[in-house]
Coordinates of C-alpha atoms and ligand atoms in Angstrom, one line a residue:
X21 CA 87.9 -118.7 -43.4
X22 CA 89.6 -118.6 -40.4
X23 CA 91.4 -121.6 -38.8
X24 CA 92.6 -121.5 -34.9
X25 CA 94.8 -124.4 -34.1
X26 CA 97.0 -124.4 -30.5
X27 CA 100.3 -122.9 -32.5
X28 CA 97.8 -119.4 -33.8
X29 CA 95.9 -119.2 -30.7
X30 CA 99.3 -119.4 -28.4
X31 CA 100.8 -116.9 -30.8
X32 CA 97.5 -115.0 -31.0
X33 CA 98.2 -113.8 -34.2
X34 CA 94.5 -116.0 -35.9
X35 CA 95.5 -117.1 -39.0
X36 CA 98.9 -117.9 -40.8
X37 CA 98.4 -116.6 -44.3
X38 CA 100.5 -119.6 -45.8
X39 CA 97.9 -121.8 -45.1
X40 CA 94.8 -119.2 -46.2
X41 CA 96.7 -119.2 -49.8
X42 CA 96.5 -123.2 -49.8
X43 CA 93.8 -124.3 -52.1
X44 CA 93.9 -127.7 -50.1
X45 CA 93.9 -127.8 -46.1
X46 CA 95.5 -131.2 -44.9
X47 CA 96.7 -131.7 -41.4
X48 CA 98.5 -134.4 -40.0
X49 CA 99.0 -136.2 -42.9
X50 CA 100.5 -139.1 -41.5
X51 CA 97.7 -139.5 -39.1
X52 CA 93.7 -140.4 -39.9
X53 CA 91.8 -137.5 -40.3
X54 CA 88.6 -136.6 -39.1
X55 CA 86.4 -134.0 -40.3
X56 CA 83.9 -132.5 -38.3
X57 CA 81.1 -130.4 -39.9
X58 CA 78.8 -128.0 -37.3
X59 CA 80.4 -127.4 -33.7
X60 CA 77.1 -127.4 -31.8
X61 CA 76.3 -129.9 -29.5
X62 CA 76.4 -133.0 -31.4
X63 CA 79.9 -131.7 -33.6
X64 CA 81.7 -130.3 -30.6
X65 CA 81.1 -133.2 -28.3
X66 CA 82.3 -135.6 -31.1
X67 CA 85.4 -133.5 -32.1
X68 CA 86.2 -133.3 -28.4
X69 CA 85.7 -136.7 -27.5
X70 CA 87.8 -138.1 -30.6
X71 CA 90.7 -135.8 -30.1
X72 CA 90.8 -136.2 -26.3
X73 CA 90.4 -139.6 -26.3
X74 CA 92.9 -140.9 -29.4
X75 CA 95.9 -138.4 -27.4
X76 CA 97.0 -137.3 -30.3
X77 CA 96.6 -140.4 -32.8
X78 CA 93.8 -139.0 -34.9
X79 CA 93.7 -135.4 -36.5
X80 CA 90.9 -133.8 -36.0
X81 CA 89.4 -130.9 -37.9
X82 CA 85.8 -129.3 -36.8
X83 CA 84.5 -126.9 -39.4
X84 CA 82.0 -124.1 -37.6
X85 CA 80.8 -121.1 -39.6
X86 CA 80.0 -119.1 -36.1
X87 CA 82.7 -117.9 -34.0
X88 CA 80.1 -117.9 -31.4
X89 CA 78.1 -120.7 -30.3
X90 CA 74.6 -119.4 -28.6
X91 CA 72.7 -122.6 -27.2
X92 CA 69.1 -122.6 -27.9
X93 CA 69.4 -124.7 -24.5
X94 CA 68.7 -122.2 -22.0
X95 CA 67.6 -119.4 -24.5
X96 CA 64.2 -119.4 -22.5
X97 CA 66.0 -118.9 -19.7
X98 CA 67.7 -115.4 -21.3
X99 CA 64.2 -114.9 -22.6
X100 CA 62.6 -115.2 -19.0
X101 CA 65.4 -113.0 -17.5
X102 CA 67.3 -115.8 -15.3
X103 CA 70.0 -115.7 -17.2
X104 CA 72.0 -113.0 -19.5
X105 CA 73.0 -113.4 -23.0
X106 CA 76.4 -113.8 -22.1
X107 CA 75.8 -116.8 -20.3
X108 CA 74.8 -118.9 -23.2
X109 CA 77.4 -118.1 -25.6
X110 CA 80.7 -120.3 -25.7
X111 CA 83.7 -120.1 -28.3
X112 CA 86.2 -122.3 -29.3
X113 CA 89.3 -121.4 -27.7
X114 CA 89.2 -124.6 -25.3
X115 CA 89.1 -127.2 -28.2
X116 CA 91.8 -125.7 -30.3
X117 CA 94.1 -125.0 -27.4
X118 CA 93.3 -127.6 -25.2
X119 CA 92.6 -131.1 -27.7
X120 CA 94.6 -129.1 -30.4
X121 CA 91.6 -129.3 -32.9
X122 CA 91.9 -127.9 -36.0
X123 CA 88.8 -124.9 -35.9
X124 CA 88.1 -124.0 -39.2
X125 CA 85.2 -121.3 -38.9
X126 CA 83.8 -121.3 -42.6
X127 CA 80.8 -122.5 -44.3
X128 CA 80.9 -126.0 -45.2
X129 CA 79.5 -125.6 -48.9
X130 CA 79.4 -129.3 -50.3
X131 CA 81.0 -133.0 -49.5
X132 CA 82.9 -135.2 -52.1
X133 CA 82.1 -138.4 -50.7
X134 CA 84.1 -140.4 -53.6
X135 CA 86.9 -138.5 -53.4
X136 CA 86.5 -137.8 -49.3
X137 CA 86.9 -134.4 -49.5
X138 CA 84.3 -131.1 -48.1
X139 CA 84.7 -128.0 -50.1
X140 CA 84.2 -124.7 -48.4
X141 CA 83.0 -121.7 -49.1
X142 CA 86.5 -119.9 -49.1
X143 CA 87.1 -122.2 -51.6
X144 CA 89.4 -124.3 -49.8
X145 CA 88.9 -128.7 -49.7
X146 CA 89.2 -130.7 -46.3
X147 CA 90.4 -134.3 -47.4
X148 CA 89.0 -136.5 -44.7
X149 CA 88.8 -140.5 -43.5
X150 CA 85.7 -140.1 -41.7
X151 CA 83.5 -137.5 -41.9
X152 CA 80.6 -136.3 -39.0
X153 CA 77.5 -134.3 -39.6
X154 CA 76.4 -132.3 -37.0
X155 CA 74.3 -129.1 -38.6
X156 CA 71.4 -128.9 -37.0
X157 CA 68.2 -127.9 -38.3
X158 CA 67.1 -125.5 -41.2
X159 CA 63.6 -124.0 -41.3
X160 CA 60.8 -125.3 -43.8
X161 CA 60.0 -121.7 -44.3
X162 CA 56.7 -122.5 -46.9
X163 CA 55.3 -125.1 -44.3
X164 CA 53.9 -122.2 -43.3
X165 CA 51.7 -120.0 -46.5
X166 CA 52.8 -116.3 -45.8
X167 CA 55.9 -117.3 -43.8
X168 CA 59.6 -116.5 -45.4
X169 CA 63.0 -115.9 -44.7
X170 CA 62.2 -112.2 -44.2
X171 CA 58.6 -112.9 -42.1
X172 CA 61.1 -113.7 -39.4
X173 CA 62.1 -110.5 -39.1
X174 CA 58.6 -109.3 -37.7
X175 CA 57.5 -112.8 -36.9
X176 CA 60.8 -114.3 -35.4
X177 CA 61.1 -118.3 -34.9
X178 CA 64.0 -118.4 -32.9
X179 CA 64.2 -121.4 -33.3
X180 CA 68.4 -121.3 -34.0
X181 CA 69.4 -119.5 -31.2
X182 CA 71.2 -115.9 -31.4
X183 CA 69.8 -112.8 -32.8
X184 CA 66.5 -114.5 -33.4
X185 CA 65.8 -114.7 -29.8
X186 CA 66.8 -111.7 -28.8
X187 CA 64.4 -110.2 -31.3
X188 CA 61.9 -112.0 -29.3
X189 CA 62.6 -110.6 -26.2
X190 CA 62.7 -107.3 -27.2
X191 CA 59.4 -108.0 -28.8
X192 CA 57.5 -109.3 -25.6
X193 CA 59.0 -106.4 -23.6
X194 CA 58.1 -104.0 -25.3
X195 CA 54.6 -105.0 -26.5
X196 CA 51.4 -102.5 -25.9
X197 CA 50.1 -102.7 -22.4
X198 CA 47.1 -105.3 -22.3
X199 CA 48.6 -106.5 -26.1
X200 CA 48.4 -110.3 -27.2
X201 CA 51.1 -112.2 -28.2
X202 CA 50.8 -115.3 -30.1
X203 CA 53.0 -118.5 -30.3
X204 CA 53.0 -120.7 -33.4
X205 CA 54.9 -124.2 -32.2
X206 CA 56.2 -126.3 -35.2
X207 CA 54.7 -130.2 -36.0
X208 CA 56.7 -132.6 -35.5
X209 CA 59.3 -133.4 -35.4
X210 CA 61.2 -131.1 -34.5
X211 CA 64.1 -130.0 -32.2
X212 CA 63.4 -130.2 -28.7
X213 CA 59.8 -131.2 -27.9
X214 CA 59.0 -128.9 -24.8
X215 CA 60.8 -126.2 -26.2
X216 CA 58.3 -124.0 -27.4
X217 CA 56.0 -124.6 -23.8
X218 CA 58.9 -123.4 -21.8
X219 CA 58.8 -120.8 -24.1
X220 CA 55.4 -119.2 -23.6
X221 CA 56.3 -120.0 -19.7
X222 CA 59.5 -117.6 -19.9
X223 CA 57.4 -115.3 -21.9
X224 CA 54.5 -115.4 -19.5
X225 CA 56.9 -114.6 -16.4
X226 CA 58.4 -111.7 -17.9
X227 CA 54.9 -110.4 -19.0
X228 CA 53.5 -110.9 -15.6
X229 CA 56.0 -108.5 -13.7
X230 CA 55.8 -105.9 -16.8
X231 CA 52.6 -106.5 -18.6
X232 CA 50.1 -108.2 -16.5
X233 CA 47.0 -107.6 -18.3
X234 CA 48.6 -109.1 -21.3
X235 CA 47.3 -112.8 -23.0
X236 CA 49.5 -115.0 -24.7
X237 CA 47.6 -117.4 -27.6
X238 CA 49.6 -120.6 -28.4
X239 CA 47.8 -121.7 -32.0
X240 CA 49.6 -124.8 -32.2
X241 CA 50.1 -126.9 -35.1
X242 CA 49.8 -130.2 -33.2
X243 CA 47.1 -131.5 -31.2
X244 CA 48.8 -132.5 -28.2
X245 CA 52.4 -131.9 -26.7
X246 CA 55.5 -133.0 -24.5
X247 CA 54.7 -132.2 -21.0
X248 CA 51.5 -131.3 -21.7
X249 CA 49.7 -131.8 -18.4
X250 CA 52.7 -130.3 -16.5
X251 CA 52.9 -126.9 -18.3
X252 CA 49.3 -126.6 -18.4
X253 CA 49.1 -127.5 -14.4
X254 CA 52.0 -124.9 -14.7
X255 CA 50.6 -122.0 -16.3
X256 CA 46.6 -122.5 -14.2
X257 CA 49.1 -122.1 -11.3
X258 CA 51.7 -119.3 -12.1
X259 CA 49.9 -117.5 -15.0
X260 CA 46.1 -117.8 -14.6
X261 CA 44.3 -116.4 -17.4
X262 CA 47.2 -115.4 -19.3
X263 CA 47.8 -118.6 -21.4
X264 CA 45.7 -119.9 -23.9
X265 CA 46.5 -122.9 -25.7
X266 CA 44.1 -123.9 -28.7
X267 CA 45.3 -127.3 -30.6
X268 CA 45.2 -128.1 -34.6
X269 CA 41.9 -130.0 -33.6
X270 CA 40.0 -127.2 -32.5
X271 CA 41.2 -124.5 -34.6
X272 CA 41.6 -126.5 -37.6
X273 CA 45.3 -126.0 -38.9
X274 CA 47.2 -122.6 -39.8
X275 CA 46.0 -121.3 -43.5
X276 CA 47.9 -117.9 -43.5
X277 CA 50.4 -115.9 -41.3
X278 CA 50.7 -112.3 -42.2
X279 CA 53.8 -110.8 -41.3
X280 CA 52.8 -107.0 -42.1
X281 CA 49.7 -106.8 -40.1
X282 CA 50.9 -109.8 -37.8
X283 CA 47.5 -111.9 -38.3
X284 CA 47.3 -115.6 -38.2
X285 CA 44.2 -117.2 -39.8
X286 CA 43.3 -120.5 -38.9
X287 CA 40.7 -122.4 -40.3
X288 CA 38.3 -121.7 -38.3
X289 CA 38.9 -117.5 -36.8
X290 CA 41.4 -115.2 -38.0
X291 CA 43.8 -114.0 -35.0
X292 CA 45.6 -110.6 -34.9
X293 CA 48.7 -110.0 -32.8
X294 CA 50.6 -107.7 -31.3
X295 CA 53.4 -109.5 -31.3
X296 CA 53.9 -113.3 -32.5
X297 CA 56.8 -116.0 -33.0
X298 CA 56.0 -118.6 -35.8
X299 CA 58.0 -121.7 -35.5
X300 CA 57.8 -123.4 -39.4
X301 CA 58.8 -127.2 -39.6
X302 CA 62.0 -128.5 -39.4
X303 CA 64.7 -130.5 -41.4
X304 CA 68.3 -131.1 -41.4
X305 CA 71.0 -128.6 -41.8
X306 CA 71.5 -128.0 -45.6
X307 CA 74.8 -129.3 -45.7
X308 CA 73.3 -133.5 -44.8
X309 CA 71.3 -133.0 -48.1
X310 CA 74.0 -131.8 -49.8
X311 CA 76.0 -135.0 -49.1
X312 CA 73.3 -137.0 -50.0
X313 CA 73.0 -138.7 -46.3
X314 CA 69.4 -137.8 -45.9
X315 CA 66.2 -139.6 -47.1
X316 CA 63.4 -137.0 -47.1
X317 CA 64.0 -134.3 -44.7
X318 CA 66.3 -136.4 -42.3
X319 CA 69.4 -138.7 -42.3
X320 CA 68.7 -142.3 -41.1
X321 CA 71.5 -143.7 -39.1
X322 CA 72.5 -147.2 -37.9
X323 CA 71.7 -147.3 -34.4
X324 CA 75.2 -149.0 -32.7
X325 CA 77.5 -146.5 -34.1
X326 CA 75.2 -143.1 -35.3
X327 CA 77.0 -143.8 -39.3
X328 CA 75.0 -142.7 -42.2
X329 CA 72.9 -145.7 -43.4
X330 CA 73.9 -144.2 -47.1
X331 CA 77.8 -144.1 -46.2
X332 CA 79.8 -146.1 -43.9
X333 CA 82.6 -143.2 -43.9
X334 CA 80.2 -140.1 -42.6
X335 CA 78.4 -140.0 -39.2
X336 CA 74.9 -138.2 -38.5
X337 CA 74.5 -137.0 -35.2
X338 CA 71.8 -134.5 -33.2
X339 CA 69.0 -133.3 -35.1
X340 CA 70.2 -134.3 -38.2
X341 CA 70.1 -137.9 -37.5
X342 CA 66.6 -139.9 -37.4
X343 CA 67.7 -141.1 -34.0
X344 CA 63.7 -142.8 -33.7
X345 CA 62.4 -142.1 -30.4
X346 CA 65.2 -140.2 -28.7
X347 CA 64.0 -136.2 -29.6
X348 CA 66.2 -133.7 -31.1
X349 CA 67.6 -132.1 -28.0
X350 CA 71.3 -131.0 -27.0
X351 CA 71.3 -134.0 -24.2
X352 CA 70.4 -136.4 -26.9
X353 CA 72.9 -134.7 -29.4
X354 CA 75.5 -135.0 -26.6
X355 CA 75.1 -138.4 -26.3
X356 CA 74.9 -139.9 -29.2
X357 CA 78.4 -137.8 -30.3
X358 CA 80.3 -140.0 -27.6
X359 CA 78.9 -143.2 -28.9
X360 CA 80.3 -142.0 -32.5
X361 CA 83.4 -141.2 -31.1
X362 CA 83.8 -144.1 -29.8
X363 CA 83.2 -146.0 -33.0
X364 CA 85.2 -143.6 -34.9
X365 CA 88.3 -144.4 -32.8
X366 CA 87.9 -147.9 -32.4
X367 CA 87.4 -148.0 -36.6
X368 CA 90.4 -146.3 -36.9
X369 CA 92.9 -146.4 -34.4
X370 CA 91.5 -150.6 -33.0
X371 CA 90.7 -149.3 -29.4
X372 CA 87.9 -151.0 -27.5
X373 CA 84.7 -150.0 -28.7
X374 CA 82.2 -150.4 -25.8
X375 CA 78.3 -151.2 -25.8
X376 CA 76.7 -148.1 -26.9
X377 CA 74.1 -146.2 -24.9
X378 CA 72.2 -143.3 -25.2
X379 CA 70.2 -141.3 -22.5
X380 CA 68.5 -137.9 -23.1
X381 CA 67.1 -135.4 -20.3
X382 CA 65.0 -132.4 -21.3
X383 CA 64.3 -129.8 -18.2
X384 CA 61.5 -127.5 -18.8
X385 CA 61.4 -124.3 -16.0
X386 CA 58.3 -123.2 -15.7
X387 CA 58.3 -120.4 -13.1
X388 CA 60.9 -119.6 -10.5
X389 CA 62.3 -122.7 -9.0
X390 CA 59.4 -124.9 -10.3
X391 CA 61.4 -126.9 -12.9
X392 CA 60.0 -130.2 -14.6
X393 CA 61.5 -132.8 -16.9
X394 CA 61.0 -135.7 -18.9
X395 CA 63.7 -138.5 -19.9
X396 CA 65.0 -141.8 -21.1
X397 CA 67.7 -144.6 -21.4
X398 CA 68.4 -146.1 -24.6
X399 CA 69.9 -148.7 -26.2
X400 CA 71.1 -149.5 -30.2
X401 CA 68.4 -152.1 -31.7
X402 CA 69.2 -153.3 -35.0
X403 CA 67.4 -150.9 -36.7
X404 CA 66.8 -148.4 -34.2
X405 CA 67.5 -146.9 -31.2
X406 CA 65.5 -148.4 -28.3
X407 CA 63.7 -147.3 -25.2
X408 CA 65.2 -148.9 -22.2
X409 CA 63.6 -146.8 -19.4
X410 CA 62.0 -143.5 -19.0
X411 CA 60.5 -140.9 -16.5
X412 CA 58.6 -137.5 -16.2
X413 CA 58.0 -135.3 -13.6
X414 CA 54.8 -135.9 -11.9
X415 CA 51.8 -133.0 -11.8
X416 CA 51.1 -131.8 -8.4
X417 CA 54.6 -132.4 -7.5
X418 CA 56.3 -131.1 -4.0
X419 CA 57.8 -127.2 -4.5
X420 CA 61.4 -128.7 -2.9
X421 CA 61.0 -131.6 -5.3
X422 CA 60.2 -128.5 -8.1
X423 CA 63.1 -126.3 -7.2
X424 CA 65.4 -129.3 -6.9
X425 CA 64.8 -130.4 -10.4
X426 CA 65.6 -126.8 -11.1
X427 CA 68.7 -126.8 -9.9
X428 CA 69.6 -130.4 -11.5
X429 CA 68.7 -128.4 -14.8
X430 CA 71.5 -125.5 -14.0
X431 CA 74.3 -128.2 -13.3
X432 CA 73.3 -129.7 -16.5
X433 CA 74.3 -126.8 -18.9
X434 CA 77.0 -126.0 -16.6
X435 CA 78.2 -129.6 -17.2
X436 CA 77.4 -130.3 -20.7
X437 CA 79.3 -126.8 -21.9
X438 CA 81.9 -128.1 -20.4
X439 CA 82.0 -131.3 -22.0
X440 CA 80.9 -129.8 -25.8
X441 CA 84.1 -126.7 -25.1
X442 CA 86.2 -127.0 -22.3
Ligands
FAD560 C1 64.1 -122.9 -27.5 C2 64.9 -124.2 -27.4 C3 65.2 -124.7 -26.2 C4 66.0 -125.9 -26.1 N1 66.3 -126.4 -24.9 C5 66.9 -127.5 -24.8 C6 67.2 -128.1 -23.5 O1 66.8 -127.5 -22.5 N2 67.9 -129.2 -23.5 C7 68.3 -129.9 -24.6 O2 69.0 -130.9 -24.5 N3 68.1 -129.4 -25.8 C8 67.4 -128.2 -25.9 N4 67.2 -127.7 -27.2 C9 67.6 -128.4 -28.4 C10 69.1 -128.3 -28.8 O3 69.4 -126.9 -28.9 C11 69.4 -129.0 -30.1 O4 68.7 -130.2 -30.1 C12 70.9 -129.2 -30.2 O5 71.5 -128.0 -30.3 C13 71.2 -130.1 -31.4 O6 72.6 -130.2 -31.6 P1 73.2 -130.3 -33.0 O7 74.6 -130.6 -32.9 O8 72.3 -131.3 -33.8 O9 72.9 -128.9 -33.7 P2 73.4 -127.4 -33.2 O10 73.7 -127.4 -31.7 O11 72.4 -126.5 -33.7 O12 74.8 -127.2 -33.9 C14 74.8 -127.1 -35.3 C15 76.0 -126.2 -35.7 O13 76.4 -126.5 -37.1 C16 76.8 -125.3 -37.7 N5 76.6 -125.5 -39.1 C17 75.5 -126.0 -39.7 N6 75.7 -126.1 -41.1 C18 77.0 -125.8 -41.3 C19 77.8 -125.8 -42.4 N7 77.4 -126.1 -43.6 N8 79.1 -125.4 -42.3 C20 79.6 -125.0 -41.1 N9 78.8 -125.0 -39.9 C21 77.6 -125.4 -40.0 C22 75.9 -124.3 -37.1 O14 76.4 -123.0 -37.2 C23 75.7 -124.8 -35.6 O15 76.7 -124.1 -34.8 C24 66.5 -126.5 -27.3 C25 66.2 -125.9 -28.5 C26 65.4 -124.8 -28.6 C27 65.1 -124.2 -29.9

């Protein structure tokens, strides 16, 4: 366990061993406390906002097992080569110094939601007033027959972001000339929708300058998908006769993956790779199940204020959440963490609590400077979380138009990193 507050980075000496000895971590005692578990987009945003925003009247504690945050947003970008690894990886230094959030970097292990407390894997217990979920997804690793924890080693999802994706890259670059690599996308849902088209499109660009005579097979595990007339306008027009995309109504559904000799057997042909990424389907992050906030493989919320429908004290944000027709991106996560916070502090400090609103944006690039997205505003119905207007790209669009929506995409991460860290 390792906590960073502003007093150990200042003194940069990491951790004060009096308080690694305490069985029972509580700070600000005479303050509310709120516990943050997962510091991606949703948990970071939240813990940000709520400390930021309260100056000082609510203790906040965000519990991250990575010391190192790589976004999946923008991972297809490192894949593709328009960005380095570097680029996507943040750390934590900002909230703890800047909002003086306690950063706990353990492994939430369980929650006590009678007595309010989450016990961690060090063995220590965070007493809390209000708790938020924020873990992200885990993999359904048998939605898949032949897929496992260990298939991903040869048959990577990376689907978290991190080493998984770097195993992908070094895959694609370094598969035999002419070779085929094939692209399992999850069912839904899952977290971000276009992911896995902007996916094959990064893989595609990086296989035309190195591998040209190479094919990528997408053997999807849904019949249609987000975007779907953009990327495949896309991929006719920057990859022509590279891509193949064959849909669960053709090819009938995935019966096997073999992660030795790399073959996928559908129902209807048996494919063999060279190399492949199987993305399995998706649930919440262990830890929402564990508190007992989820009903089936997700945690229903209540629309105005993202709380658990199970617990009026713990919060479900990004992935996690059933958020009903926003998708699981990092925009959406984003959003939906100020709406919490905002709830959070008015619950227990009596500020203003405004209307909530959502939006969600999800940029997809293509090729160079051809960029496309798809989007929404939301509002919180009574029982869920409502459409108010929406928008995609349009096929045959101008290149400026293309290249500008590219560039919108850039300022984006630039701006929501800043808002989840800074
Ligand atoms: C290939 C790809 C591309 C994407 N592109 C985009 C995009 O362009 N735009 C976009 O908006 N979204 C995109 N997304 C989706 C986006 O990454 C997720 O929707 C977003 O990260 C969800 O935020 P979150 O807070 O729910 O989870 P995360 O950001 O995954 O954060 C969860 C955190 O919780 C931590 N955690 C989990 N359990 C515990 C525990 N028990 N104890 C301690 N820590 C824990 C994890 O370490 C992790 O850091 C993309 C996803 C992928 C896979």
């Amino acid at each position: 366990m390792k906590i960073l507050n502003r007093r150990t980075f200042l003194a940069g000496t990491g951790v004060a061993a009096s308080v690694l000895a305490m069985p029972a971590i509580s700070f600000g005692q005479n303050k509310p406390r709120v516990v943050v578990i997962g510091g991606g987009a949703g948990g970071a945003t939240a813990a940000r906002y709520i400390a930021k925003d309260s100056k000082g009247a609510i203790d906040v504690t965000l519990i991250e097992a990575s010391k190192q945050y790589y976004s999946c947003f923008f991972s297809n970008l490192y894949l593709g080569g328009f960005r380095d690894y570097a680029s996507i990886g943040h750390t934590y230094e900002g909230l703890a110094i800047n909002h003086k959030i306690n950063v706990i970097h353990d492994w939430a292990l369980s929650v006590d939601r009678t007595a309010k407390v989450v016990k961690l894997a060090s063995g220590a217990v965070v007493p809390y007033d209000k708790l938020v979920l924020s873990p992200g997804i885990d993999m359904k690793y048998e939605s898949v027959s032949g897929y496992s924890v260990d298939a991903q080693d040869t048959m990577p999802h990376g689907w978290k972001s991190g080493s998984q994706v770097q195993l992908i890259k070094s895959q694609v670059e370094n598969m035999k000339e002419g070779g085929t690599f094939i692209m399992v996308p999850p069912p839904n849902p899952y977290r971000c929708p276009p992911g896995p088209y902007e996916r094959v499109s990064m893989i595609a660009h990086i296989l035309k300058q190195k591998n040209p005579t190479a094919k990528i097979l997408v053997l999807d595990q849904k019949p249609k998908f987000s975007k779907q007339a953009l990327f495949q306008e896309g991929w006719e027009n920057h990859y022509s006769g590279m891509v193949e995309w064959i849909g669960s109504d053709f090819h009938g559904g995935i019966k096997n993956v073999n992660p030795e000799t790399l073959e996928i057997e559908t129902e209807s042909e048996t494919f063999k790779a060279d190399a492949a990424s199987v993305v399995p389907a998706q649930k919440a992050g262990s830890i929402a199940n564990t508190a007992g906030v989820t009903d089936g493989d997700w945690a229903p919320i209540v629309p105005a204020t993202m709380a658990s429908k199970a617990d009026p004290n713990v919060y479900v944000l990004g992935d996690a959440s059933v958020a009903s027709s926003m998708p699981k991106s990092g925009f959406s996560a984003n959003s939906q963490a100020k709406v919490a916070a905002n709830a959070i502090r008015g619950e227990l400090t009596g500020s203003k609590v405004f209307t909530p609103r959502f939006a969600n944006t999800c940029w997809s690039l293509i090729a160079t400077n051809d960029g496309v997205k798809v989007g929404a505003n939301y509002s919180a119905g009574k029982e869920k979380i409502e459409v108010v207007d929406k928008f995609i790209s349009k096929t045959g669009e101008d290149t400026a138009v293309r290249k500008m929506t590219y560039e919108e995409s850039e300022g984006w991460y630039s701006g929501i990193t800043t808002d989840m860290f800074s």
